[in-house]
C-alpha positions in Angstrom: -135.1 -45.1 84.0 -134.3 -47.2 86.7 -136.5 -49.6 88.4 -136.9 -48.8 92.1 -136.4 -51.5 94.5 -139.0 -52.7 96.5 -138.3 -52.9 100.5 -137.9 -56.7 101.8 -140.7 -55.8 104.6 -143.5 -54.2 101.9 -143.3 -58.4 100.2 -146.3 -59.7 102.1 -148.0 -56.4 101.3 -147.2 -56.3 97.7 -148.1 -59.7 96.9 -151.3 -59.1 97.9 -151.7 -56.1 95.6 -150.8 -58.6 93.4 -153.4 -61.3 93.7 -155.8 -57.8 93.8 -155.2 -56.6 90.6 -155.4 -60.2 89.2 -159.0 -59.6 90.1 -159.4 -56.4 88.8 -158.7 -58.3 85.4 -155.2 -56.3 85.4 -152.7 -58.9 84.9 -150.3 -56.6 83.6 -150.2 -54.9 87.0 -149.9 -57.8 88.8 -147.1 -58.9 86.9 -145.1 -56.1 87.5 -145.5 -56.7 90.9 -144.6 -60.0 90.8 -141.4 -59.2 89.2 -140.9 -56.3 91.7 -140.7 -59.2 95.1 -138.7 -61.5 93.0 -136.2 -58.7 92.8 -136.3 -58.6 96.1 -136.8 -62.3 97.2 -135.7 -64.6 93.7 -137.0 -67.7 95.6 -140.5 -66.5 96.6 -142.7 -69.7 95.5 -146.3 -67.7 95.8 -145.1 -64.7 93.9 -143.7 -67.2 91.3 -147.1 -68.7 90.9 -148.9 -65.5 90.9 -146.4 -64.0 87.9 -147.3 -67.6 86.1 -151.1 -67.1 86.4 -151.1 -63.4 85.7 -148.9 -64.4 82.7 -151.7 -66.7 81.8 -154.3 -64.0 82.4 -152.8 -62.3 79.7 -153.3 -65.6 76.9 -154.8 -64.7 73.8 -154.3 -67.3 71.5 -150.8 -66.8 70.9 -148.2 -69.5 71.6 -145.5 -66.7 72.6 -147.3 -66.2 75.8 -147.5 -70.3 76.9 -143.9 -70.3 76.4 -143.0 -67.1 78.6 -145.4 -68.5 80.7 -142.9 -72.0 81.1 -140.0 -69.6 81.8 -140.9 -69.4 85.4 -141.8 -73.2 85.7 -138.3 -74.9 87.1 -138.6 -71.5 89.8 -141.0 -73.9 91.8 -139.4 -75.9 94.2 -142.4 -78.7 94.1 -142.3 -81.2 91.6 -146.5 -81.2 91.9 -146.6 -77.5 91.6 -144.4 -77.9 88.5 -146.4 -80.3 87.3 -150.0 -78.5 88.3 -149.0 -74.7 86.6 -147.9 -76.8 83.3 -150.9 -78.0 82.7 -152.7 -75.0 84.0 -150.8 -72.7 81.6 -151.9 -75.7 78.8 -155.6 -75.4 80.1 -155.5 -71.6 79.5 -153.9 -71.9 76.4 -156.7 -74.0 75.2 -159.0 -71.5 76.7 -157.9 -69.1 75.1 -157.8 -70.8 71.6 -161.6 -71.4 72.3 -162.2 -67.6 72.9 -160.6 -65.9 70.2 -162.1 -69.1 67.7 -161.8 -69.5 64.1 -160.4 -71.8 61.5 -158.6 -74.8 63.0 -159.4 -73.2 66.7 -161.4 -76.4 68.4 -158.4 -78.9 67.0 -155.6 -77.0 68.6 -157.8 -76.3 71.8 -158.6 -79.9 72.1 -154.2 -80.5 71.8 -153.7 -77.9 75.0 -156.6 -79.6 77.0 -155.2 -82.7 75.8 -151.7 -81.4 77.1 -153.1 -79.9 80.3 -155.0 -83.4 81.3 -151.5 -85.2 81.1 -149.3 -82.8 82.9 -152.5 -82.9 86.0 -152.2 -86.6 85.8 -148.7 -86.5 86.5 -149.2 -83.7 89.3 -151.7 -86.2 90.6 -148.8 -88.8 91.8 -147.0 -86.0 93.9 -150.5 -84.8 95.4 -151.7 -84.9 98.8 -154.7 -86.1 99.8 -155.8 -83.0 100.7 -155.2 -81.3 98.1 -157.4 -82.7 94.5 -156.8 -79.6 92.5 -154.6 -81.6 89.6 -157.8 -83.8 89.7 -160.6 -81.3 89.5 -158.9 -79.1 86.7 -158.6 -82.9 84.7 -162.3 -83.0 84.8 -162.7 -79.1 84.2 -160.8 -80.5 80.8 -162.9 -83.1 80.5 -165.7 -81.2 80.8 -164.9 -78.2 78.2 -164.1 -80.7 75.9 -167.4 -82.1 76.0 -169.2 -78.8 76.2 -167.5 -77.9 73.2 -167.6 -81.3 71.2 -163.5 -80.8 71.0 -162.4 -83.9 68.8 -158.7 -84.8 68.3 -157.2 -83.9 65.0 -158.1 -86.1 62.1 -154.7 -87.4 60.1 -154.9 -89.7 57.0 -158.5 -90.0 57.4 -158.0 -91.3 61.3 -158.3 -90.1 64.6 -154.8 -89.1 66.0 -154.4 -89.8 69.9 -151.3 -89.3 71.7 -150.1 -88.3 68.8 
């Protein structure tokens, strides 16, 4: 079967529809719509962001999904957004591991949150005084670490920080 092409004049409405499907907890349809938009307008930044978010909405603790979301980071033209959304991908991966639970999920979540915080700190360098999103996400990571009493992995009976 062949996919049907979205008309260029329908891109804005389609993007709004993708946001709507994400709010309805239907990220698979949101992802599909974003892919349709990007077929018509490959450099569409808002569609790329929504695509990344729709993919992260589907995280269930698998690392393959992380790589699938990261594939779209180079399409973002802003250094800030590339770093910020990389951090968000890491943070959402951490949260999916926490939600799934199981052996070593806390250690894995700590590692993902640590990676997210590093990306958020890098993003802050490129941010503006009006946009504190990276700082807010960094704080959310710290609170999640505290709330779940997450610790870095042990290595030969020593705690490893930033290994």
